[in-house]
Coordinates of C-alpha atoms in Angstrom, one line a residue:
X1 CA 0.1 35.3 -1.9
X2 CA 3.2 36.4 0.1
X3 CA 6.7 35.5 -1.1
X4 CA 7.4 33.3 2.0
X5 CA 4.1 31.5 1.6
X6 CA 4.8 31.0 -2.1
X7 CA 8.2 29.6 -1.4
X8 CA 6.8 27.2 1.2
X9 CA 4.1 26.1 -1.2
X10 CA 6.7 25.4 -3.9
X11 CA 8.8 23.4 -1.4
X12 CA 5.8 21.3 -0.4
X13 CA 4.9 20.7 -4.1
X14 CA 8.4 19.6 -4.9
X15 CA 8.4 17.2 -1.9
X16 CA 5.1 15.7 -2.9
X17 CA 6.4 15.1 -6.5
X18 CA 8.8 12.5 -5.1
X19 CA 6.0 10.6 -3.3
X20 CA 3.3 8.5 -4.9
X21 CA 0.7 6.3 -3.3
X22 CA -1.9 3.7 -4.2
X23 CA -5.0 2.5 -2.2
X24 CA -6.9 -0.8 -2.2
X25 CA -10.3 -0.5 -0.4
X26 CA -12.5 -3.3 0.8
X27 CA -10.1 -6.1 0.0
X28 CA -11.9 -9.3 1.1
X29 CA -9.0 -10.6 3.3
X30 CA -8.8 -10.2 7.0
X31 CA -6.5 -7.4 8.1
X32 CA -4.4 -9.7 10.2
X33 CA -3.5 -11.9 7.2
X34 CA -2.7 -8.9 5.1
X35 CA -0.5 -7.3 7.8
X36 CA 1.7 -10.5 7.8
X37 CA 2.5 -9.9 4.1
X38 CA 2.7 -6.1 4.5
X39 CA 5.4 -6.4 7.2
X40 CA 7.6 -8.3 4.8
X41 CA 7.9 -5.4 2.4
X42 CA 7.8 -2.3 4.6
X43 CA 10.9 -0.2 4.1
X44 CA 12.3 -2.4 1.2
X45 CA 13.3 -1.1 -2.2
X46 CA 10.6 -1.4 -4.8
X47 CA 12.3 -4.1 -6.9
X48 CA 13.0 -6.2 -3.9
X49 CA 9.5 -5.8 -2.5
X50 CA 8.1 -7.0 -5.8
X51 CA 10.3 -10.0 -5.8
X52 CA 9.3 -10.9 -2.2
X53 CA 5.7 -10.6 -3.1
X54 CA 6.0 -12.5 -6.3
X55 CA 7.5 -15.6 -4.6
X56 CA 5.4 -15.5 -1.4
X57 CA 2.9 -18.3 -0.9
X58 CA 0.3 -16.2 0.8
X59 CA -2.8 -15.3 -1.1
X60 CA -2.7 -11.7 0.1
X61 CA 0.7 -11.2 -1.6
X62 CA -0.9 -11.3 -5.1
X63 CA -3.1 -8.3 -4.3
X64 CA -0.3 -6.4 -2.6
X65 CA 2.0 -7.0 -5.6
X66 CA -0.5 -5.4 -7.9
X67 CA -0.9 -2.5 -5.5
X68 CA 2.9 -1.8 -5.3
X69 CA 3.0 -2.0 -9.1
X70 CA 0.2 0.6 -9.2
X71 CA 2.0 2.9 -6.8
X72 CA 5.1 2.7 -9.0
X73 CA 3.0 3.5 -12.1
X74 CA 1.5 6.5 -10.2
X75 CA 5.1 7.7 -9.4
X76 CA 6.0 7.3 -13.0
X77 CA 3.0 9.4 -14.1
X78 CA 4.0 12.2 -11.7
X79 CA 7.7 12.1 -12.8
X80 CA 7.5 11.5 -16.6
X81 CA 11.1 12.7 -17.2
X82 CA 12.7 10.6 -14.5
X83 CA 13.8 7.0 -14.8
X84 CA 12.4 4.4 -12.5
X85 CA 15.7 2.4 -12.1
X86 CA 17.7 5.5 -11.3
X87 CA 15.1 6.9 -8.8
X88 CA 15.8 4.2 -6.1
X89 CA 12.1 3.8 -5.2
X90 CA 11.3 2.2 -1.9
X91 CA 8.2 1.4 0.1
X92 CA 8.1 4.3 2.5
X93 CA 4.8 3.4 4.2
X94 CA 2.4 0.6 4.0
X95 CA -0.8 0.7 6.1
X96 CA -3.4 -2.0 6.6
X97 CA -6.6 -0.8 8.2
X98 CA -9.8 -2.8 9.0
X99 CA -12.6 -2.3 6.5
X100 CA -16.3 -3.2 6.6
X101 CA -17.4 -6.5 8.1
X102 CA -20.1 -8.8 6.7
X103 CA -21.9 -10.5 9.5
X104 CA -23.4 -13.9 8.8
X105 CA -25.1 -16.5 10.9
X106 CA -24.1 -20.2 10.9
X107 CA -26.6 -22.7 12.3
X108 CA -25.3 -24.5 15.5
X109 CA -26.7 -27.5 17.3
X110 CA -29.8 -27.4 19.5
X111 CA -31.4 -24.3 17.8
X112 CA -28.5 -22.0 18.4
X113 CA -26.5 -19.9 15.9
X114 CA -22.9 -18.7 15.7
X115 CA -22.0 -15.3 14.2
X116 CA -19.5 -15.4 11.3
X117 CA -17.6 -12.2 10.7
X118 CA -16.2 -11.9 7.2
X119 CA -13.6 -9.2 7.5
X120 CA -12.2 -6.9 4.8
X121 CA -9.4 -4.3 4.9
X122 CA -8.0 -1.1 3.3
X123 CA -4.4 -1.0 2.2
X124 CA -2.4 2.1 1.5
X125 CA 1.1 2.0 -0.1
X126 CA 3.3 5.0 -0.2
X127 CA 6.3 4.9 -2.6
X128 CA 9.2 7.4 -2.2
X129 CA 12.3 8.2 -4.1
X130 CA 15.8 8.2 -2.5
X131 CA 17.1 10.7 -5.1
X132 CA 16.2 14.2 -3.7
X133 CA 18.4 16.0 -6.3
X134 CA 15.6 16.2 -8.9
X135 CA 13.7 19.4 -9.3

């Protein structure tokens, strides 16, 4: 490997060490309901995001709270020597995508049927550190 390529690989590796993510696949909540909660914590500091989710009345906030805590734990596993309080962690990115859909039929009057779509979603949370001085 050339020296320039090696330096670039080291720089990318150091950059990725500051970022941690967590994913939740096939969550049985509609993406629209989950996005309402996700918009509340996008860009917030990790501690504030956890407080917002803890005191939110929405059912989706319970799942998102566990997911943010998992992302923080993943960051801690990557940076064992760093302190979580001093790292100034924040929610860099939170993405809610549509998942698989269960299609059911509900009987309707006069021999007809209505289609019921039970939606699910995929959520990805990316946690980043504001302190870039660590190596």
